[in-house]
Structures are given as structure tokens and as C-alpha cells.
JSON list of C-alpha atoms in Angstrom, two decimals:
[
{"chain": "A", "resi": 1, "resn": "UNK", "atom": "CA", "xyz": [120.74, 70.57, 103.05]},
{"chain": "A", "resi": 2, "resn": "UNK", "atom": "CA", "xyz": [122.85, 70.56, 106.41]},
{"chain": "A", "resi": 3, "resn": "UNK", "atom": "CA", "xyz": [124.46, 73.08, 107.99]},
{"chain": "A", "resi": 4, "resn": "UNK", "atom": "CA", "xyz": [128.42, 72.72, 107.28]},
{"chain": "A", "resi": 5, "resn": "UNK", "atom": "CA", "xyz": [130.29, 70.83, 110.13]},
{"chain": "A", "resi": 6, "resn": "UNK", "atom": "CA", "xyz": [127.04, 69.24, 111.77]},
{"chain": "A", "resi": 7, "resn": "UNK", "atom": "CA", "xyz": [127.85, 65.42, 111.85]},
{"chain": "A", "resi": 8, "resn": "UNK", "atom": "CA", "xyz": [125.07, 63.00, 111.59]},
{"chain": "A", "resi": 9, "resn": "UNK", "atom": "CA", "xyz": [127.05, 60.54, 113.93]},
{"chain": "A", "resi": 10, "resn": "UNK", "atom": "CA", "xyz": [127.31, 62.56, 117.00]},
{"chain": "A", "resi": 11, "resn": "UNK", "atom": "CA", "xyz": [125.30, 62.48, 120.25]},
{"chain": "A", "resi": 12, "resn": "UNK", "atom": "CA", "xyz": [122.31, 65.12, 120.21]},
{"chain": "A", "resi": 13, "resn": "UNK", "atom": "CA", "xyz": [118.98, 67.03, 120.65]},
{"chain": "A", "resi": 14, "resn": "UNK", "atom": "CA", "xyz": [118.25, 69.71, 118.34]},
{"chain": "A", "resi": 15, "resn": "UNK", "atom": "CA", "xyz": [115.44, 71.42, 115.77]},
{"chain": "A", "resi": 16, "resn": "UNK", "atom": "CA", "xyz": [115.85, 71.96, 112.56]},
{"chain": "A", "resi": 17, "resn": "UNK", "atom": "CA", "xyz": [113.52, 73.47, 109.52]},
{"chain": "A", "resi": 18, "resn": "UNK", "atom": "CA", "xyz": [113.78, 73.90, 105.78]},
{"chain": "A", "resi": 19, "resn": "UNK", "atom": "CA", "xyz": [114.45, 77.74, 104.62]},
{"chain": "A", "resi": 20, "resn": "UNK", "atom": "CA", "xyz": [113.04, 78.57, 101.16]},
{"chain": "A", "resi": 21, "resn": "UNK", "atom": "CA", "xyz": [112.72, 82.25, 99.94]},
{"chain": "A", "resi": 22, "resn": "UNK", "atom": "CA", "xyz": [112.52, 83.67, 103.73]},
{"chain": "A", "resi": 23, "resn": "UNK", "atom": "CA", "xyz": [109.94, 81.47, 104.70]},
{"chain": "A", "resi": 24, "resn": "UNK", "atom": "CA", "xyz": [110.17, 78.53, 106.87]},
{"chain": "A", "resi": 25, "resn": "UNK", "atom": "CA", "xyz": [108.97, 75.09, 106.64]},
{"chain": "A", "resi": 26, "resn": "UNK", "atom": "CA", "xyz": [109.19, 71.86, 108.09]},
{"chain": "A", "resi": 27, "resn": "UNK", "atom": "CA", "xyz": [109.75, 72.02, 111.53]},
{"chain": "A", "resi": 28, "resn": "UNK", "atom": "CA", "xyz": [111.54, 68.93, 112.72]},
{"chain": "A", "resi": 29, "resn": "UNK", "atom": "CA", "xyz": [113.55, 67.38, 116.16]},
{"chain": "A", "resi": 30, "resn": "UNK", "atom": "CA", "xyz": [116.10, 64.92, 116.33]},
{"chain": "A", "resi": 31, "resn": "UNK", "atom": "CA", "xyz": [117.06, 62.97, 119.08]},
{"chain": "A", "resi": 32, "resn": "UNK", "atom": "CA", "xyz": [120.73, 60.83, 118.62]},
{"chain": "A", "resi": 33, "resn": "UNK", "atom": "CA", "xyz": [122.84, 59.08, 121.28]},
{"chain": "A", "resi": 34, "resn": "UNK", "atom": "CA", "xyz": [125.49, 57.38, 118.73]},
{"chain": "A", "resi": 35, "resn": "UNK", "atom": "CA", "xyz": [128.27, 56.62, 121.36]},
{"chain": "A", "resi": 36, "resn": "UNK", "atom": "CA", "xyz": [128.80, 52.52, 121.39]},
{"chain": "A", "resi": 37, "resn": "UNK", "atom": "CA", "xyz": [127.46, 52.48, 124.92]},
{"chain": "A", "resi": 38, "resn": "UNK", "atom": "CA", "xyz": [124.53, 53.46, 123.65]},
{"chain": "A", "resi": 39, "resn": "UNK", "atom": "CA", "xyz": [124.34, 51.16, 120.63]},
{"chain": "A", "resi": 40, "resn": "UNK", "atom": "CA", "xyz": [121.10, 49.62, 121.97]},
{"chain": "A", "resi": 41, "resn": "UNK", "atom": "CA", "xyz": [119.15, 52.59, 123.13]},
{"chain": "A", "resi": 42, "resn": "UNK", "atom": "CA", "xyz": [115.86, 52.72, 121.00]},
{"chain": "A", "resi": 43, "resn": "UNK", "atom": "CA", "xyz": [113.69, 54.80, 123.50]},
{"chain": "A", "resi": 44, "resn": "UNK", "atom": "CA", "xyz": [114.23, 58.65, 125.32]},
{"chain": "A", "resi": 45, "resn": "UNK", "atom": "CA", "xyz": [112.86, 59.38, 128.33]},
{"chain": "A", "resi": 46, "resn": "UNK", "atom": "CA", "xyz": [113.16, 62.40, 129.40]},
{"chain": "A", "resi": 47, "resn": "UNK", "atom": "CA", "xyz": [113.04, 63.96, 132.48]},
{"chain": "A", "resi": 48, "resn": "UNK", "atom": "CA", "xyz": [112.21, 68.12, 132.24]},
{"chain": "A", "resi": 49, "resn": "UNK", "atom": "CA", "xyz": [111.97, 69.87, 135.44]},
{"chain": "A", "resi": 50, "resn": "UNK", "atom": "CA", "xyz": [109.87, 66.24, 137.36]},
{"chain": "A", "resi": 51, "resn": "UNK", "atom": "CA", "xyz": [107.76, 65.76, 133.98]},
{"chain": "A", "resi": 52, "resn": "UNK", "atom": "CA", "xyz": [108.53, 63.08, 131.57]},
{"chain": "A", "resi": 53, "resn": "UNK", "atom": "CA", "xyz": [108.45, 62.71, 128.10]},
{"chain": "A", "resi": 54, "resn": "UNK", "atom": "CA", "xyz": [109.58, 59.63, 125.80]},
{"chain": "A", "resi": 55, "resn": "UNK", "atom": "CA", "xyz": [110.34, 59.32, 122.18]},
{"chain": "A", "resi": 56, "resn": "UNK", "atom": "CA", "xyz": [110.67, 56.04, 120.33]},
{"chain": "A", "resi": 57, "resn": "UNK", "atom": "CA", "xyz": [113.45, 55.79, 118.26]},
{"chain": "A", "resi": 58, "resn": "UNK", "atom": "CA", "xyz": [112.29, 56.01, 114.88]},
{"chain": "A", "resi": 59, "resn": "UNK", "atom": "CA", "xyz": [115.03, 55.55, 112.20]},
{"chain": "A", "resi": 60, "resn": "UNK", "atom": "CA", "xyz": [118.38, 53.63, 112.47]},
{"chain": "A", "resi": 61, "resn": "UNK", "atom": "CA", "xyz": [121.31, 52.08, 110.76]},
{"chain": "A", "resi": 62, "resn": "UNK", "atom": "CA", "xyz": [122.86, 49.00, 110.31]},
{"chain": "A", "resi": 63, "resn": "UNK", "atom": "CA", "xyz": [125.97, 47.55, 108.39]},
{"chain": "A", "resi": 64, "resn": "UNK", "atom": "CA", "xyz": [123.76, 47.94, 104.87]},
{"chain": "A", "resi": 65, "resn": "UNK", "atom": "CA", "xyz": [123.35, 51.60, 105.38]},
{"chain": "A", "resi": 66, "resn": "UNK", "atom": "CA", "xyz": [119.92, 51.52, 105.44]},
{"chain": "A", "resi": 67, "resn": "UNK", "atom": "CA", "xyz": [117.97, 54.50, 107.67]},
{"chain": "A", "resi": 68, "resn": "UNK", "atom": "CA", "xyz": [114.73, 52.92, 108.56]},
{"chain": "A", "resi": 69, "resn": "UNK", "atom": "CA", "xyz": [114.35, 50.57, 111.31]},
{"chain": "A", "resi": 70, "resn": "UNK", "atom": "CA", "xyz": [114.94, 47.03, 110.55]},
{"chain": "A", "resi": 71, "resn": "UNK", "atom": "CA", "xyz": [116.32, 43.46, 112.83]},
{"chain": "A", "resi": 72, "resn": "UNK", "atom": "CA", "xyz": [119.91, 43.52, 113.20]},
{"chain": "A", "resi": 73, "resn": "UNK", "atom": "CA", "xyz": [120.44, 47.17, 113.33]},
{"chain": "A", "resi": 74, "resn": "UNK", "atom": "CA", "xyz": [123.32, 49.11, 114.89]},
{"chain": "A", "resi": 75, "resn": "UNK", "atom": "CA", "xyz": [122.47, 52.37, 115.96]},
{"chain": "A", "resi": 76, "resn": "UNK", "atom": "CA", "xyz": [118.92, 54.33, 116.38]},
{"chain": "A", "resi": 77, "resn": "UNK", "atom": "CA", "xyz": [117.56, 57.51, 116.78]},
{"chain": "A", "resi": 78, "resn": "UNK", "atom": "CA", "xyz": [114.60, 60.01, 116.45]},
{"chain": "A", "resi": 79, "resn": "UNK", "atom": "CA", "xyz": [113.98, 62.33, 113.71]},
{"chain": "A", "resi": 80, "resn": "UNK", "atom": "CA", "xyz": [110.28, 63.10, 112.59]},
{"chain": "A", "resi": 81, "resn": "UNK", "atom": "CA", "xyz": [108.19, 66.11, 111.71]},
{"chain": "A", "resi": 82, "resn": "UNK", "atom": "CA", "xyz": [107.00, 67.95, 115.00]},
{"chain": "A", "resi": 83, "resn": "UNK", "atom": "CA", "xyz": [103.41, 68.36, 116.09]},
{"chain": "A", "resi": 84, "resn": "UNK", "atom": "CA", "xyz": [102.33, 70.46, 119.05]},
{"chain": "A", "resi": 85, "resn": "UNK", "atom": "CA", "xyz": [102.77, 67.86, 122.22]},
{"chain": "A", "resi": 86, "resn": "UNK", "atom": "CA", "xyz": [106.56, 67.69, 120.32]},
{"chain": "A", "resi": 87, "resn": "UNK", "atom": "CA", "xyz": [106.66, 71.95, 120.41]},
{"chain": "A", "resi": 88, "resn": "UNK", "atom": "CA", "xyz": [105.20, 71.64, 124.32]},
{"chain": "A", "resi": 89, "resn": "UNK", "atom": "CA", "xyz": [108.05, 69.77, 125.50]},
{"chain": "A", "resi": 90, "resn": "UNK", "atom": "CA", "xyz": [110.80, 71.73, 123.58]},
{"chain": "A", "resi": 91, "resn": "UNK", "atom": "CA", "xyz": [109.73, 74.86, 125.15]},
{"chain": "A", "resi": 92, "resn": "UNK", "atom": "CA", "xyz": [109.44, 72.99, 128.53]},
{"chain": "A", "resi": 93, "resn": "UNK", "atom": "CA", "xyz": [113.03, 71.57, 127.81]},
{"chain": "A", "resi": 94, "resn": "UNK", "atom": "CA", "xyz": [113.86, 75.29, 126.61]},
{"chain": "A", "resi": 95, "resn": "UNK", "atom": "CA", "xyz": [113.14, 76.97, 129.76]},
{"chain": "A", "resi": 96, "resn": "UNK", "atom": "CA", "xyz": [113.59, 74.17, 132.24]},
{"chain": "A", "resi": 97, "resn": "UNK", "atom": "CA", "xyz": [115.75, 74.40, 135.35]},
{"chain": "A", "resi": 98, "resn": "UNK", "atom": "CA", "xyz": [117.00, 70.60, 134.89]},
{"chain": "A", "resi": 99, "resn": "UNK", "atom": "CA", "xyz": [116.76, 68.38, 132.25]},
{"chain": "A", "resi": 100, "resn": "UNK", "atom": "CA", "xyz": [117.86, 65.03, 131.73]},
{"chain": "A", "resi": 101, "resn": "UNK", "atom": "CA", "xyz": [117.40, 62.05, 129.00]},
{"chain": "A", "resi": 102, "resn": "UNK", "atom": "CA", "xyz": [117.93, 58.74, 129.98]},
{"chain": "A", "resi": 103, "resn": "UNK", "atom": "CA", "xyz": [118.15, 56.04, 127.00]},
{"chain": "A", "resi": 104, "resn": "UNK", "atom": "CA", "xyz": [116.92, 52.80, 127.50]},
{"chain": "A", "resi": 105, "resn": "UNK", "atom": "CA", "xyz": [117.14, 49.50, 125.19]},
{"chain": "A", "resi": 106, "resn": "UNK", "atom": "CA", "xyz": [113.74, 48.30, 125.26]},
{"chain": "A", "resi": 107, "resn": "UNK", "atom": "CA", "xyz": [114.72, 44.95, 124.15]},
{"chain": "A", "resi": 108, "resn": "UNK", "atom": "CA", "xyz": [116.12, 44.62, 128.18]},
{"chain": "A", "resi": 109, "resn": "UNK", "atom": "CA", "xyz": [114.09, 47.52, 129.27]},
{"chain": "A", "resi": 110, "resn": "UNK", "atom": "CA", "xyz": [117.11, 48.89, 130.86]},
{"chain": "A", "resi": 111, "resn": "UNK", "atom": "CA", "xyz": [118.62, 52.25, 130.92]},
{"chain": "A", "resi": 112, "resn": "UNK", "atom": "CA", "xyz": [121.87, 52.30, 128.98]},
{"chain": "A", "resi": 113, "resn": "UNK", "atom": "CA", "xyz": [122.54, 55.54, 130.21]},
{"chain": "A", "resi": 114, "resn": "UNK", "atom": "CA", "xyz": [121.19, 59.30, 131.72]},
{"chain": "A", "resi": 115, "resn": "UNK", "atom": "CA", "xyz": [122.81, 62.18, 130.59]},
{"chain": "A", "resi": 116, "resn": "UNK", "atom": "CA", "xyz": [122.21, 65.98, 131.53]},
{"chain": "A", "resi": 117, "resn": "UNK", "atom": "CA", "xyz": [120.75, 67.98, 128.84]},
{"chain": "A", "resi": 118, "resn": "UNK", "atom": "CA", "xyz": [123.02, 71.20, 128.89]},
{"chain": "A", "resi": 119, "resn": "UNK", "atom": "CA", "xyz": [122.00, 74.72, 128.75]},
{"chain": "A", "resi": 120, "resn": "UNK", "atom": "CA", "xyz": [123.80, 75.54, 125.50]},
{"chain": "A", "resi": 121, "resn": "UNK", "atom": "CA", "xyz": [121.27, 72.67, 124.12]},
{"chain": "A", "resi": 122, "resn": "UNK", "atom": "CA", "xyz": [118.17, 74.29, 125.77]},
{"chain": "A", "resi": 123, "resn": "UNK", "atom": "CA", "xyz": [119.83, 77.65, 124.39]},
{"chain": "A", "resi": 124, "resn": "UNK", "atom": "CA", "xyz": [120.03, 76.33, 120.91]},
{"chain": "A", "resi": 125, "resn": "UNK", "atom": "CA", "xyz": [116.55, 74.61, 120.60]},
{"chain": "A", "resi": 126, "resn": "UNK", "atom": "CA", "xyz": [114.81, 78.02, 122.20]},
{"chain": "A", "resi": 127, "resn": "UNK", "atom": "CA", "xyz": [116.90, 80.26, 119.88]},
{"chain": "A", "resi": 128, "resn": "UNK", "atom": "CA", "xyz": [116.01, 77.66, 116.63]},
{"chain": "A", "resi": 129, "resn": "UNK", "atom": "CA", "xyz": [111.96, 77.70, 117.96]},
{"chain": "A", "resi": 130, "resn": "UNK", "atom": "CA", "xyz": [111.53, 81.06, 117.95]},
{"chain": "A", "resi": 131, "resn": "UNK", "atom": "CA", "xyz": [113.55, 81.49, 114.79]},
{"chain": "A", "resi": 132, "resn": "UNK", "atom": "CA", "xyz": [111.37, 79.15, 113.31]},
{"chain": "A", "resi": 133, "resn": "UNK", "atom": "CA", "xyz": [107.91, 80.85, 114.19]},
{"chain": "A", "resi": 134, "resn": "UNK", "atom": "CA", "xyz": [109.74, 84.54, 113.45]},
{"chain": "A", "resi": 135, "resn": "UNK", "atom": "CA", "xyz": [109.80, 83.00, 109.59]},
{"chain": "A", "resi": 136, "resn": "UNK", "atom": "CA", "xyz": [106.14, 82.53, 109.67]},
{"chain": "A", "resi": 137, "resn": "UNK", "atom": "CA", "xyz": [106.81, 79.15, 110.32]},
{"chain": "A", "resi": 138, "resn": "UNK", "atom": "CA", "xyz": [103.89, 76.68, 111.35]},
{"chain": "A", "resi": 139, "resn": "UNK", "atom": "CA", "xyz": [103.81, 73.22, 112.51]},
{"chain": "A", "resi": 140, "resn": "UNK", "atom": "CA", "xyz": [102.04, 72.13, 109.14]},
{"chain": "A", "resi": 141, "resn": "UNK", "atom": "CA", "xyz": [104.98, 69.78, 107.32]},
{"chain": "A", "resi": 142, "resn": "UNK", "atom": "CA", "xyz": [106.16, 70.80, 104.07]},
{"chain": "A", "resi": 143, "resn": "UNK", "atom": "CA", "xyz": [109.65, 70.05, 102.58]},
{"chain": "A", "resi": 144, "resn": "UNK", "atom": "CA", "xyz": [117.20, 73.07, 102.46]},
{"chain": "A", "resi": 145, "resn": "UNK", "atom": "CA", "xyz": [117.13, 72.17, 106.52]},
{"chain": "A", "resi": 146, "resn": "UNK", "atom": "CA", "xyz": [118.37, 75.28, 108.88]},
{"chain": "A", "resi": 147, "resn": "UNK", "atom": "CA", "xyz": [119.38, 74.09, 112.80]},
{"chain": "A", "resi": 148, "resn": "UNK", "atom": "CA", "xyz": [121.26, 76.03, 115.44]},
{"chain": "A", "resi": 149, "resn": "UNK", "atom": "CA", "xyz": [123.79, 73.63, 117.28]},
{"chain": "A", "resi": 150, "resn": "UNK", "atom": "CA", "xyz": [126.73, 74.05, 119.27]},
{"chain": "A", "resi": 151, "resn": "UNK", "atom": "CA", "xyz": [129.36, 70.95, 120.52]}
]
């Protein structure tokens, strides 16, 4: 399930987790840059506060519609169950000072682009964290998806 009015082709960082009978489950990021400029960008590095951290995109889509990654495809993006190095940076990213991603096509191994992760977004993924562990959440997966985003 997605929360009403959250696009799937927009440009983003958030959390989101599954909510069944109070309890939450299935803690996950996703990481999507779907701008034309950034057609190309398959990696994320980025930069929280002088520490790095990259993500490899891990699903896209082409002109078939498929969602996995395959030759030919159109845009990419990140979107995979999170583990504990994945719940250190989002608190990092949470409380940092400055933040920025910069997406680079590793075909050219060029950056495409660097863009300034805004406080509403550190906000949001803090607020959707601690929501998450508040449910008796843990980061063991499991399988209706809750997220906190703002545009």
C-alpha cells in the first residue's frame, strides 16, 4: 500500500515500513533521482556532515515496464530492506548539519549531479525512524507500507 499522493516518479530519500495490527514491519529506504538529467545516475554518494556513504542503484525501469535492473534501461533507483550500516547513516543524515547526494552514472563515472538534502527530508526520515522503532519495529524484514514525506 502507498500513502495517497506519494508519486513513484519523483526525486527522493525517504523510509518507509509496513503497518499491520499496530505493529510494524519491514523497514525499508528509497533513494530516487527521476529528473531526465539524471536519467543515467545508477550510484548515490552521499556526503553527511564530511562522511560518505554510497548506494547502488538497485531497481529500474525501462520502456517494458519492468522494475529490476536490466541493459537498456531508463531510469534507476534504490529501494531495499534496511540493515543496521543502512539505520547508521539515516540517523547520521537525520541529525546532520549538511548533507548532500551527488549521483553519478557509473557507466562514465561522472557525477550527473549534487543536490542538498533538505531539512524537511532529514525531518521526515528522523520522524519515520523513530516511528518505526515506537511500533516495536526491528530491522528483521517481514512484509501495507507507511512513509512520512513532504514535497
Amino acid at each position: 500500500m502507498q500513502a495517497k499522493g506519494i508519486s513513484n516518479n519523483s526525486n527522493a530519500i525517504y523510509c518507509y515500513f509496513r503497518l499491520k495490527e499496530k505493529k510494524a514491519s519491514g523497514l525499508r529506504m528509497r533513494i530516487q533521482y527521476w529528473d531526465s538529467d539524471y536519467a543515467d545516475a545508477d550510484q548515490y554518494t552521499f556526503n553527511v556532515d564530511g562522511k560518505k556513504y554510497t548506494y547502488i542503484a538497485n531497481r529500474n525501469r525501462n520502456t517494458l515496464g519492468d522494475a529490476r535492473i536490466v541493459e537498456g534501461s531508463t531510469f534507476y533507483w534504490y529501494d531495499d530492506a534496511l540493515n543496521k550500516k543502512d539505520q547508521v547513516f539515516l540517523e547520521a543524515l537525520g541529525k546532520s548539519e549538511k548533507a548532500s547526494v551527488s549521483l553519478i552514472d557509473r557507466a562514465t563515472n561522472k557525477s550527473v549531479a549534487t543536490i542538498t538534502i533538505s531539512g524537511q527530508v532529514k525531518k521526515n526520515i528522523t520522524r519515520t525512524l523513530e516511528y518505526y522503532f515506537a511500533l516495536d519495529g526491528s530491522l528483521i524484514p517481514r512484509q501495507g507500507m507507511v512513509n512520512i514525506r513532504d514535497y
